[in-house]
Amino acid sequence: MAVYKAPRGTHDIFGELALALEKLDVVARNAFKKRNFKEVKTPIFEDAALFTRSIGETTDIVEKEMYVFEDRKGRKLALRPEGTASLVRAYIEHNLNQTEPIGKFFYSGEMFRYERPQAGRYRQFSQMGAEYLGNPNPSADAEIILVAAEILKALNIKDIKIHLNSLGCSSCRAEFRKKLVEYFSSVKDLCQDCQRRLEKNPLRLLDCKIDAEKFQNVPTMHECLCSDCRTHFEQVQFLLKEVGCEYEINHKLVRGLDYYTRTVFEVRSSSVGSQDALCAGGRYDNLIAELGGPQVPSVGFALGCERVLMAAEKNGFFNNLNSEEKIFIAVADDELFSRAFSFAYELIENKDNIRSLCSFKNNITVEGPFSGKSLKSQFKLADRIGASKTVIFGKNEINAGKILIKNMTTQEQKEISYKK
Ligand code: HAM
């Protein structure tokens, strides 16, 4: 018999990780919703050209990492490697600039990149992201950075650093590009990717993992920023300082996608190894127009759920994932099974405020009853699932209109009246 395993670079999510992912989802949704971001769901696959156009032909994602396939009608499609391009496509397709007065959107879901798998880097991974469309003001950049930081803080992740840079607009970028080509042309033994990209996209060289050590005193974008871009960048920083948000300027931060203009940022953690970017984003003032929509300056970010949870775990977030009290329902005699079954139902539905009658918390999970098991094995099961209390249906007690509640930690039992 063939033994099937999850494909390389993918993983199954269950147990604690599934719980943690659910909590992250709640935390992020809360952070988005309280700032009036609205959810958008887009397909998992799109026209491959959408990503090539937006992310950029000479990026690693497009050159090496996209899952591209043809459907039965010969359409060239790709599994989405990120969410921004899809969201922008949906925004243009549904004319959302006309119906949504403030273009604040969020999304969550699986992304696919054919990367070399390692801890924190997968071929299928989840992102949650927010995009603020139509606000050119530095306050939108600051709001995006702050919502990212807030989510990480709510998950108790303390060891983070916000790396910030500006990539300027197309006019100041042209000067930077010239300086970079001049600089890189004088560097010997560039790797093959760098040689190839030098003419087409010299900014990508700043991101090269192989040649990074060779690049000393590289020109910085900061030297080339035009006065509008400089002011914009200063104001983003001013607003972050105003609310006490710490950051670090990183002149080498260029990001792996080509659509960015002006602000770019990454939030990195020191506790997760080499794949340390927990979330990242930036401004993309021309992308919507480049994809055939109106000129709508925008900014956004996405967090990688797996990486965020790795960091959260290191910071103790997994210690108290189970905040619910677990209640196990046991039957001493199978004759009482149907009564125990309907009691479980009443408890789940909290009929007649039965939880408070039993002195249970409001936040409970209910398990059982099971028939055909001895009371001893039911108690064992209750322990294994971590039940804090077991409700016992015994003949004598039921005849006296009572049920027993056993505290699984102290082993104490108390009777309460229970009349159906
Ligand atoms: P990105 O930097 O490519 O940006 O991805 C954002 C986050 O997704 C990363 O910081 C990382 O946490 C996670 N991530 C990326 N690749 C992987 C992988 N192979 N395995 C696990 N996690 C991964 C974007 O995707 C942009 N769309 C962000 C954005 C939104 N910019 C503007 N708006």
CSV table of C-alpha atoms and ligand atoms in Angstrom, one decimal:
chain,number,residue,atom,x,y,z
A,1,MET,CA,0.0,0.0,0.0
A,2,ALA,CA,1.3,3.4,-0.9
A,3,VAL,CA,1.8,5.7,2.2
A,4,TYR,CA,0.7,9.2,1.4
A,5,LYS,CA,2.3,12.2,3.1
A,6,ALA,CA,1.5,15.9,2.9
A,7,PRO,CA,3.4,17.4,-0.1
A,8,ARG,CA,6.8,18.9,0.7
A,9,GLY,CA,6.5,22.4,2.2
A,10,THR,CA,2.9,21.9,3.4
A,11,HIS,CA,1.7,21.0,6.8
A,12,ASP,CA,-1.4,19.7,8.6
A,13,ILE,CA,-2.8,22.0,11.3
A,14,PHE,CA,-4.4,20.4,14.3
A,15,GLY,CA,-4.3,20.4,18.1
A,16,GLU,CA,-2.7,23.4,19.8
A,17,LEU,CA,-1.6,25.0,16.5
A,18,ALA,CA,-5.2,24.9,15.2
A,19,LEU,CA,-6.4,26.6,18.4
A,20,ALA,CA,-3.6,29.2,18.2
A,21,LEU,CA,-4.5,29.9,14.6
A,22,GLU,CA,-8.1,30.5,15.6
A,23,LYS,CA,-7.0,32.9,18.3
A,24,LEU,CA,-4.7,34.8,15.9
A,25,ASP,CA,-7.6,35.1,13.5
A,26,VAL,CA,-9.8,36.6,16.2
A,27,VAL,CA,-7.1,39.0,17.4
A,28,ALA,CA,-6.4,40.2,13.8
A,29,ARG,CA,-10.0,40.5,12.8
A,30,ASN,CA,-10.7,42.6,15.9
A,31,ALA,CA,-7.7,44.8,15.2
A,32,PHE,CA,-8.9,45.3,11.6
A,33,LYS,CA,-12.6,45.7,12.4
A,34,LYS,CA,-12.1,48.4,15.0
A,35,ARG,CA,-10.4,50.5,12.4
A,36,ASN,CA,-13.2,49.9,9.9
A,37,PHE,CA,-11.4,47.5,7.6
A,38,LYS,CA,-13.8,45.2,5.8
A,39,GLU,CA,-13.3,41.7,4.7
A,40,VAL,CA,-12.8,40.7,1.1
A,41,LYS,CA,-12.4,37.1,-0.1
A,42,THR,CA,-10.8,36.4,-3.4
A,43,PRO,CA,-10.2,33.1,-5.3
A,44,ILE,CA,-7.2,31.0,-4.5
A,45,PHE,CA,-6.1,31.0,-8.1
A,46,GLU,CA,-6.1,33.9,-10.6
A,47,ASP,CA,-4.9,34.7,-14.1
A,48,ALA,CA,-1.1,34.1,-13.8
A,49,ALA,CA,-0.5,37.4,-15.7
A,50,LEU,CA,-2.1,39.3,-12.8
A,51,PHE,CA,0.8,38.4,-10.5
A,52,THR,CA,3.5,38.7,-13.2
A,53,ARG,CA,2.3,42.3,-13.9
A,54,SER,CA,1.9,43.4,-10.3
A,55,ILE,CA,4.7,41.6,-8.4
A,56,GLY,CA,7.2,42.1,-11.2
A,57,GLU,CA,8.7,39.8,-13.9
A,58,THR,CA,12.2,39.8,-12.3
A,59,THR,CA,11.2,39.0,-8.8
A,60,ASP,CA,12.0,35.7,-7.2
A,61,ILE,CA,8.3,35.1,-6.7
A,62,VAL,CA,7.5,35.4,-10.4
A,63,GLU,CA,10.7,33.9,-11.7
A,64,LYS,CA,11.0,30.9,-9.5
A,65,GLU,CA,8.2,30.4,-7.0
A,66,MET,CA,4.8,30.6,-8.6
A,67,TYR,CA,2.6,27.5,-9.0
A,68,VAL,CA,1.4,28.1,-12.6
A,69,PHE,CA,-0.8,25.6,-14.4
A,70,GLU,CA,-3.1,25.4,-17.4
A,71,ASP,CA,-6.8,24.5,-16.9
A,72,ARG,CA,-8.6,22.3,-19.4
A,73,LYS,CA,-9.3,25.2,-21.7
A,74,GLY,CA,-5.7,26.2,-21.8
A,75,ARG,CA,-6.0,29.3,-19.5
A,76,LYS,CA,-2.8,30.1,-17.7
A,77,LEU,CA,-3.6,30.3,-14.0
A,78,ALA,CA,-1.5,30.6,-10.9
A,79,LEU,CA,-2.1,29.7,-7.2
A,80,ARG,CA,-2.0,33.1,-5.5
A,81,PRO,CA,1.5,33.8,-4.0
A,82,GLU,CA,0.2,36.8,-2.1
A,83,GLY,CA,-3.1,38.7,-1.5
A,84,THR,CA,-2.5,42.3,-2.6
A,85,ALA,CA,-2.7,41.7,-6.4
A,86,SER,CA,-6.0,39.7,-6.0
A,87,LEU,CA,-7.5,42.4,-3.8
A,88,VAL,CA,-6.6,45.1,-6.2
A,89,ARG,CA,-8.0,43.1,-9.1
A,90,ALA,CA,-11.3,42.7,-7.2
A,91,TYR,CA,-11.3,46.4,-6.3
A,92,ILE,CA,-11.0,47.4,-10.0
A,93,GLU,CA,-13.4,44.7,-11.2
A,94,HIS,CA,-16.2,45.7,-8.9
A,95,ASN,CA,-15.5,49.5,-9.1
A,96,LEU,CA,-15.2,49.5,-5.3
A,97,ASN,CA,-13.7,53.0,-5.5
A,98,GLN,CA,-17.3,54.1,-6.2
A,99,THR,CA,-19.2,52.1,-3.6
A,100,GLU,CA,-16.7,52.1,-0.8
A,101,PRO,CA,-16.1,55.7,0.3
A,102,ILE,CA,-13.1,54.6,2.4
A,103,GLY,CA,-11.1,51.8,0.8
A,104,LYS,CA,-10.1,49.8,3.9
A,105,PHE,CA,-10.1,46.0,3.3
A,106,PHE,CA,-8.7,42.9,5.0
A,107,TYR,CA,-8.2,39.3,3.9
A,108,SER,CA,-7.0,36.0,5.2
A,109,GLY,CA,-6.1,32.8,3.5
A,110,GLU,CA,-3.6,30.4,2.0
A,111,MET,CA,-0.8,31.5,-0.3
A,112,PHE,CA,1.5,29.4,-2.4
A,113,ARG,CA,5.2,29.8,-3.2
A,114,TYR,CA,7.5,27.2,-4.5
A,115,GLU,CA,10.3,28.0,-2.0
A,116,ARG,CA,12.9,25.8,-0.4
A,117,PRO,CA,11.1,24.7,2.7
A,118,GLN,CA,12.6,25.3,6.1
A,119,ALA,CA,11.4,26.4,9.6
A,120,GLY,CA,9.1,29.4,8.9
A,121,ARG,CA,9.2,29.0,5.2
A,122,TYR,CA,6.6,26.8,3.5
A,123,ARG,CA,5.1,26.2,0.0
A,124,GLN,CA,1.6,26.7,1.4
A,125,PHE,CA,1.2,29.2,4.2
A,126,SER,CA,-1.4,31.5,5.5
A,127,GLN,CA,-1.5,35.3,5.5
A,128,MET,CA,-3.8,37.9,7.1
A,129,GLY,CA,-3.4,41.3,5.5
A,130,ALA,CA,-4.9,44.7,5.3
A,131,GLU,CA,-5.0,47.2,2.4
A,132,TYR,CA,-5.8,50.9,2.8
A,133,LEU,CA,-6.8,52.1,-0.7
A,134,GLY,CA,-7.2,55.7,-1.7
A,135,ASN,CA,-5.4,57.5,1.1
A,136,PRO,CA,-2.1,59.1,0.0
A,137,ASN,CA,-1.5,60.6,3.5
A,138,PRO,CA,1.3,59.4,5.7
A,139,SER,CA,-1.3,58.7,8.4
A,140,ALA,CA,-2.5,55.7,6.3
A,141,ASP,CA,1.1,54.3,6.3
A,142,ALA,CA,1.3,54.9,10.0
A,143,GLU,CA,-2.1,53.3,10.6
A,144,ILE,CA,-1.1,50.2,8.7
A,145,ILE,CA,2.2,49.8,10.6
A,146,LEU,CA,0.4,50.3,13.9
A,147,VAL,CA,-2.3,47.7,13.2
A,148,ALA,CA,0.5,45.2,12.4
A,149,ALA,CA,2.3,46.0,15.6
A,150,GLU,CA,-0.9,45.9,17.6
A,151,ILE,CA,-1.7,42.4,16.5
A,152,LEU,CA,1.8,41.1,17.4
A,153,LYS,CA,1.5,42.9,20.8
A,154,ALA,CA,-1.9,41.3,21.5
A,155,LEU,CA,-0.3,37.9,20.9
A,156,ASN,CA,2.3,38.7,23.6
A,157,ILE,CA,5.2,38.9,21.0
A,158,LYS,CA,7.7,41.2,22.6
A,159,ASP,CA,11.0,40.6,20.7
A,160,ILE,CA,10.1,42.5,17.6
A,161,LYS,CA,11.7,45.3,15.6
A,162,ILE,CA,10.0,47.4,13.0
A,163,HIS,CA,12.4,48.0,10.0
A,164,LEU,CA,11.4,51.1,8.0
A,165,ASN,CA,12.5,52.5,4.7
A,166,SER,CA,11.3,54.6,1.8
A,167,LEU,CA,11.7,53.6,-1.8
A,168,GLY,CA,10.6,57.0,-3.1
A,169,CYS,CA,8.4,57.6,-6.2
A,170,SER,CA,9.2,56.8,-9.8
A,171,SER,CA,11.1,60.0,-10.4
A,172,CYS,CA,13.5,59.8,-7.4
A,173,ARG,CA,13.8,56.0,-7.9
A,174,ALA,CA,15.3,56.7,-11.4
A,175,GLU,CA,18.2,58.5,-9.8
A,176,PHE,CA,18.7,55.7,-7.3
A,177,ARG,CA,18.6,53.2,-10.0
A,178,LYS,CA,21.4,55.0,-11.9
A,179,LYS,CA,23.5,55.2,-8.8
A,180,LEU,CA,23.0,51.5,-8.1
A,181,VAL,CA,23.9,50.4,-11.6
A,182,GLU,CA,27.1,52.4,-11.3
A,183,TYR,CA,27.9,50.9,-7.9
A,184,PHE,CA,27.1,47.3,-8.8
A,185,SER,CA,28.9,47.4,-12.1
A,186,SER,CA,32.1,47.9,-10.1
A,187,VAL,CA,31.5,44.9,-7.9
A,188,LYS,CA,33.3,41.8,-9.0
A,189,ASP,CA,31.9,38.2,-9.2
A,190,LEU,CA,28.2,39.0,-8.9
A,191,CYS,CA,26.1,35.9,-8.8
A,192,GLN,CA,24.2,34.9,-11.9
A,193,ASP,CA,20.8,36.3,-10.7
A,194,CYS,CA,22.5,39.6,-9.8
A,195,GLN,CA,24.2,39.8,-13.2
A,196,ARG,CA,21.0,39.2,-15.0
A,197,ARG,CA,19.0,41.7,-12.9
A,198,LEU,CA,21.6,44.4,-12.9
A,199,GLU,CA,20.1,46.1,-16.0
A,200,LYS,CA,16.5,45.2,-15.6
A,201,ASN,CA,16.0,45.7,-11.9
A,202,PRO,CA,19.1,46.8,-9.9
A,203,LEU,CA,17.0,47.3,-6.7
A,204,ARG,CA,16.6,43.5,-6.5
A,205,LEU,CA,20.4,43.2,-5.9
A,206,LEU,CA,20.0,44.8,-2.5
A,207,ASP,CA,17.9,41.8,-1.6
A,208,CYS,CA,20.4,39.2,-2.8
A,209,LYS,CA,21.3,36.6,-0.1
A,210,ILE,CA,24.4,35.4,-1.9
A,211,ASP,CA,26.1,38.7,-2.7
A,212,ALA,CA,25.0,40.7,0.4
A,213,GLU,CA,28.4,40.6,2.0
A,214,LYS,CA,30.1,42.1,-1.1
A,215,PHE,CA,27.9,45.2,-0.9
A,216,GLN,CA,29.6,47.6,1.4
A,217,ASN,CA,28.7,51.3,1.3
A,218,VAL,CA,25.9,50.8,-1.2
A,219,PRO,CA,24.2,54.1,-2.1
A,220,THR,CA,21.0,54.5,-0.1
A,221,MET,CA,17.6,55.5,-1.4
A,222,HIS,CA,17.5,58.2,1.2
A,223,GLU,CA,20.2,60.2,-0.6
A,224,CYS,CA,18.0,60.2,-3.7
A,225,LEU,CA,14.5,61.0,-2.2
A,226,CYS,CA,12.8,64.0,-3.8
A,227,SER,CA,11.4,66.6,-1.4
A,228,ASP,CA,7.8,65.3,-1.5
A,229,CYS,CA,8.9,61.7,-0.8
A,230,ARG,CA,11.3,62.9,1.9
A,231,THR,CA,8.5,64.9,3.6
A,232,HIS,CA,6.2,62.0,3.3
A,233,PHE,CA,8.7,59.7,4.9
A,234,GLU,CA,9.4,62.1,7.7
A,235,GLN,CA,5.7,62.5,8.5
A,236,VAL,CA,5.2,58.7,8.7
A,237,GLN,CA,8.1,58.7,11.3
A,238,PHE,CA,6.7,61.7,13.1
A,239,LEU,CA,3.3,60.0,13.5
A,240,LEU,CA,4.8,56.8,14.7
A,241,LYS,CA,6.9,58.7,17.3
A,242,GLU,CA,3.8,60.6,18.4
A,243,VAL,CA,2.2,57.4,19.5
A,244,GLY,CA,5.4,55.9,21.0
A,245,CYS,CA,5.9,53.3,18.3
A,246,GLU,CA,9.6,52.4,18.0
A,247,TYR,CA,11.2,51.6,14.6
A,248,GLU,CA,14.6,51.4,13.0
A,249,ILE,CA,15.5,52.9,9.6
A,250,ASN,CA,16.9,50.1,7.4
A,251,HIS,CA,18.4,51.5,4.1
A,252,LYS,CA,18.7,48.0,2.7
A,253,LEU,CA,15.1,47.1,3.0
A,254,VAL,CA,13.8,46.9,-0.6
A,255,ARG,CA,11.2,44.0,-0.3
A,256,GLY,CA,10.8,41.2,-2.7
A,257,LEU,CA,7.9,42.6,-4.7
A,258,ASP,CA,8.2,45.4,-7.3
A,259,TYR,CA,5.0,47.3,-6.7
A,260,TYR,CA,6.2,49.4,-3.8
A,261,THR,CA,6.6,53.2,-3.8
A,262,ARG,CA,7.6,55.3,-0.8
A,263,THR,CA,7.2,53.5,2.6
A,264,VAL,CA,8.2,49.9,3.0
A,265,PHE,CA,8.4,48.1,6.3
A,266,GLU,CA,9.0,44.7,7.9
A,267,VAL,CA,8.4,43.6,11.4
A,268,ARG,CA,11.1,41.1,12.4
A,269,SER,CA,11.4,38.9,15.5
A,270,SER,CA,14.6,37.8,17.1
A,271,SER,CA,13.2,34.5,18.3
A,272,VAL,CA,12.3,32.6,15.1
A,273,GLY,CA,15.6,32.0,13.3
A,274,SER,CA,16.4,33.1,9.8
A,275,GLN,CA,12.9,33.5,8.5
A,276,ASP,CA,12.4,36.4,10.9
A,277,ALA,CA,9.9,38.6,9.0
A,278,LEU,CA,6.6,38.2,10.8
A,279,CYS,CA,4.8,40.7,8.6
A,280,ALA,CA,5.7,43.2,5.9
A,281,GLY,CA,4.2,45.7,3.6
A,282,GLY,CA,4.3,49.2,2.2
A,283,ARG,CA,2.9,51.8,-0.1
A,284,TYR,CA,1.9,51.1,-3.7
A,285,ASP,CA,0.7,54.3,-5.2
A,286,ASN,CA,0.8,53.1,-8.9
A,287,LEU,CA,-0.3,49.5,-8.8
A,288,ILE,CA,-4.0,50.0,-9.2
A,289,ALA,CA,-3.5,52.3,-12.3
A,290,GLU,CA,-0.9,49.8,-13.6
A,291,LEU,CA,-3.5,47.1,-13.5
A,292,GLY,CA,-6.0,49.2,-15.4
A,293,GLY,CA,-7.8,50.9,-12.6
A,294,PRO,CA,-8.0,54.5,-11.5
A,295,GLN,CA,-5.0,56.3,-9.9
A,296,VAL,CA,-5.6,55.2,-6.2
A,297,PRO,CA,-2.6,55.6,-3.9
A,298,SER,CA,-2.6,52.7,-1.4
A,299,VAL,CA,-0.7,51.1,1.4
A,300,GLY,CA,-1.0,47.7,3.1
A,301,PHE,CA,0.7,44.8,4.8
A,302,ALA,CA,0.4,41.0,5.4
A,303,LEU,CA,1.4,38.9,8.3
A,304,GLY,CA,2.6,35.3,7.9
A,305,CYS,CA,0.4,33.3,10.3
A,306,GLU,CA,2.8,30.4,10.7
A,307,ARG,CA,5.8,32.7,11.5
A,308,VAL,CA,3.7,34.8,13.8
A,309,LEU,CA,2.6,31.8,15.7
A,310,MET,CA,6.2,30.5,16.0
A,311,ALA,CA,7.2,33.8,17.6
A,312,ALA,CA,4.0,33.8,19.8
A,313,GLU,CA,4.8,30.3,21.0
A,314,LYS,CA,8.4,31.4,22.0
A,315,ASN,CA,6.8,34.2,23.9
A,316,GLY,CA,4.5,31.9,25.9
A,317,PHE,CA,1.3,32.4,23.9
A,318,PHE,CA,0.5,28.7,23.8
A,319,ASN,CA,0.5,28.4,27.6
A,320,ASN,CA,-3.1,29.4,28.0
A,321,LEU,CA,-4.9,28.6,24.8
A,322,ASN,CA,-7.6,26.7,26.6
A,323,SER,CA,-9.5,29.3,28.4
A,324,GLU,CA,-12.7,27.3,28.3
A,325,GLU,CA,-13.7,25.1,31.2
A,326,LYS,CA,-14.2,21.5,29.9
A,327,ILE,CA,-17.2,19.7,31.3
A,328,PHE,CA,-17.4,15.9,30.9
A,329,ILE,CA,-20.8,14.1,31.2
A,330,ALA,CA,-20.6,10.6,32.6
A,331,VAL,CA,-23.3,8.0,33.1
A,332,ALA,CA,-23.0,5.3,35.9
A,333,ASP,CA,-25.7,3.2,34.2
A,334,ASP,CA,-26.6,3.1,30.5
A,335,GLU,CA,-30.3,3.2,31.4
A,336,LEU,CA,-29.6,6.9,32.3
A,337,PHE,CA,-27.9,7.6,29.0
A,338,SER,CA,-30.8,9.5,27.3
A,339,ARG,CA,-31.2,11.7,30.4
A,340,ALA,CA,-27.5,12.5,30.4
A,341,PHE,CA,-27.7,13.1,26.7
A,342,SER,CA,-30.4,15.7,27.1
A,343,PHE,CA,-28.6,17.3,30.0
A,344,ALA,CA,-25.6,17.8,27.8
A,345,TYR,CA,-27.8,19.4,25.2
A,346,GLU,CA,-29.3,21.7,27.9
A,347,LEU,CA,-25.8,22.6,29.0
A,348,ILE,CA,-24.6,23.4,25.5
A,349,GLU,CA,-27.7,25.6,24.9
A,350,ASN,CA,-27.6,27.0,28.4
A,351,LYS,CA,-31.3,26.2,28.9
A,352,ASP,CA,-32.8,27.9,32.0
A,353,ASN,CA,-29.4,29.2,32.9
A,354,ILE,CA,-28.3,25.8,33.8
A,355,ARG,CA,-24.6,26.7,33.7
A,356,SER,CA,-24.9,29.0,36.6
A,357,LEU,CA,-27.1,26.5,38.5
A,358,CYS,CA,-24.1,24.1,38.2
A,359,SER,CA,-21.6,26.9,39.1
A,360,PHE,CA,-19.9,26.6,35.7
A,361,LYS,CA,-18.3,29.4,33.8
A,362,ASN,CA,-20.2,30.8,30.9
A,363,ASN,CA,-17.3,29.8,28.7
A,364,ILE,CA,-17.4,26.0,28.6
A,365,THR,CA,-17.0,23.1,26.2
A,366,VAL,CA,-19.1,20.0,26.8
A,367,GLU,CA,-18.1,16.5,26.1
A,368,GLY,CA,-20.1,13.2,26.4
A,369,PRO,CA,-22.0,11.2,27.4
A,370,PHE,CA,-20.6,7.9,26.0
A,371,SER,CA,-22.5,4.7,26.4
A,372,GLY,CA,-21.1,1.2,27.0
A,373,LYS,CA,-18.1,2.4,29.2
A,374,SER,CA,-17.4,1.8,32.8
A,375,LEU,CA,-17.5,4.8,35.1
A,376,LYS,CA,-13.7,4.3,35.7
A,377,SER,CA,-12.9,4.5,32.0
A,378,GLN,CA,-15.2,7.5,31.6
A,379,PHE,CA,-13.2,9.3,34.4
A,380,LYS,CA,-9.9,8.4,32.6
A,381,LEU,CA,-11.3,9.9,29.4
A,382,ALA,CA,-12.4,13.0,31.3
A,383,ASP,CA,-8.8,13.4,32.6
A,384,ARG,CA,-7.3,12.8,29.2
A,385,ILE,CA,-9.3,15.6,27.6
A,386,GLY,CA,-8.5,17.9,30.5
A,387,ALA,CA,-12.0,18.2,31.9
A,388,SER,CA,-12.1,20.3,35.0
A,389,LYS,CA,-15.5,18.9,36.1
A,390,THR,CA,-17.4,15.8,35.4
A,391,VAL,CA,-21.2,15.7,35.8
A,392,ILE,CA,-22.2,12.2,36.9
A,393,PHE,CA,-25.6,10.6,36.3
A,394,GLY,CA,-26.1,7.9,39.0
A,395,LYS,CA,-29.3,6.0,39.6
A,396,ASN,CA,-29.7,6.9,43.3
A,397,GLU,CA,-29.0,10.6,42.7
A,398,ILE,CA,-31.4,10.8,39.8
A,399,ASN,CA,-34.1,9.0,41.8
A,400,ALA,CA,-33.6,11.7,44.4
A,401,GLY,CA,-33.8,14.5,41.7
A,402,LYS,CA,-30.1,15.2,41.9
A,403,ILE,CA,-26.9,15.0,39.9
A,404,LEU,CA,-23.3,14.8,41.1
A,405,ILE,CA,-20.6,17.2,40.0
A,406,LYS,CA,-17.0,16.1,40.5
A,407,ASN,CA,-14.1,18.5,40.6
A,408,MET,CA,-11.4,16.6,38.7
A,409,THR,CA,-8.5,18.4,40.3
A,410,THR,CA,-9.6,18.1,44.0
A,411,GLN,CA,-11.7,15.0,43.5
A,412,GLU,CA,-14.4,16.7,45.6
A,413,GLN,CA,-18.0,15.9,44.7
A,414,LYS,CA,-21.1,17.9,45.3
A,415,GLU,CA,-24.8,17.2,44.7
A,416,ILE,CA,-27.1,19.7,43.0
A,417,SER,CA,-30.8,19.4,42.4
A,418,TYR,CA,-31.7,18.6,38.8
A,419,LYS,CA,-35.3,18.3,37.9
A,420,LYS,CA,-36.0,18.2,34.2
B,1,HAM,P1,5.6,39.3,1.7
B,1,HAM,O1,6.7,40.0,2.4
B,1,HAM,O2,6.0,38.6,0.5
B,1,HAM,O3,4.6,40.5,1.4
B,1,HAM,O4,4.8,38.4,2.7
B,1,HAM,C1,4.3,38.8,3.9
B,1,HAM,C2,4.6,37.8,5.0
B,1,HAM,O5,4.1,36.5,4.7
B,1,HAM,C3,6.0,37.6,5.3
B,1,HAM,O6,6.5,38.7,6.2
B,1,HAM,C4,6.0,36.3,6.0
B,1,HAM,O7,5.7,36.4,7.4
B,1,HAM,C5,5.0,35.6,5.3
B,1,HAM,N1,5.5,34.7,4.2
B,1,HAM,C6,6.0,35.0,3.0
B,1,HAM,N2,6.5,33.9,2.4
B,1,HAM,C7,6.3,32.8,3.2
B,1,HAM,C8,6.6,31.4,3.2
B,1,HAM,N3,7.1,30.9,2.1
B,1,HAM,N4,6.3,30.7,4.2
B,1,HAM,C9,5.7,31.2,5.3
B,1,HAM,N5,5.5,32.5,5.5
B,1,HAM,C10,5.7,33.3,4.4
B,1,HAM,C11,3.4,40.2,0.8
B,1,HAM,O8,2.9,39.1,0.5
B,1,HAM,C12,2.7,41.5,0.4
B,1,HAM,N6,1.4,41.2,-0.3
B,1,HAM,C13,2.4,42.3,1.7
B,1,HAM,C14,1.7,43.6,1.4
B,1,HAM,C15,0.4,43.8,1.5
B,1,HAM,N7,2.2,44.7,0.9
B,1,HAM,C16,1.3,45.6,0.7
B,1,HAM,N8,0.1,45.1,1.1
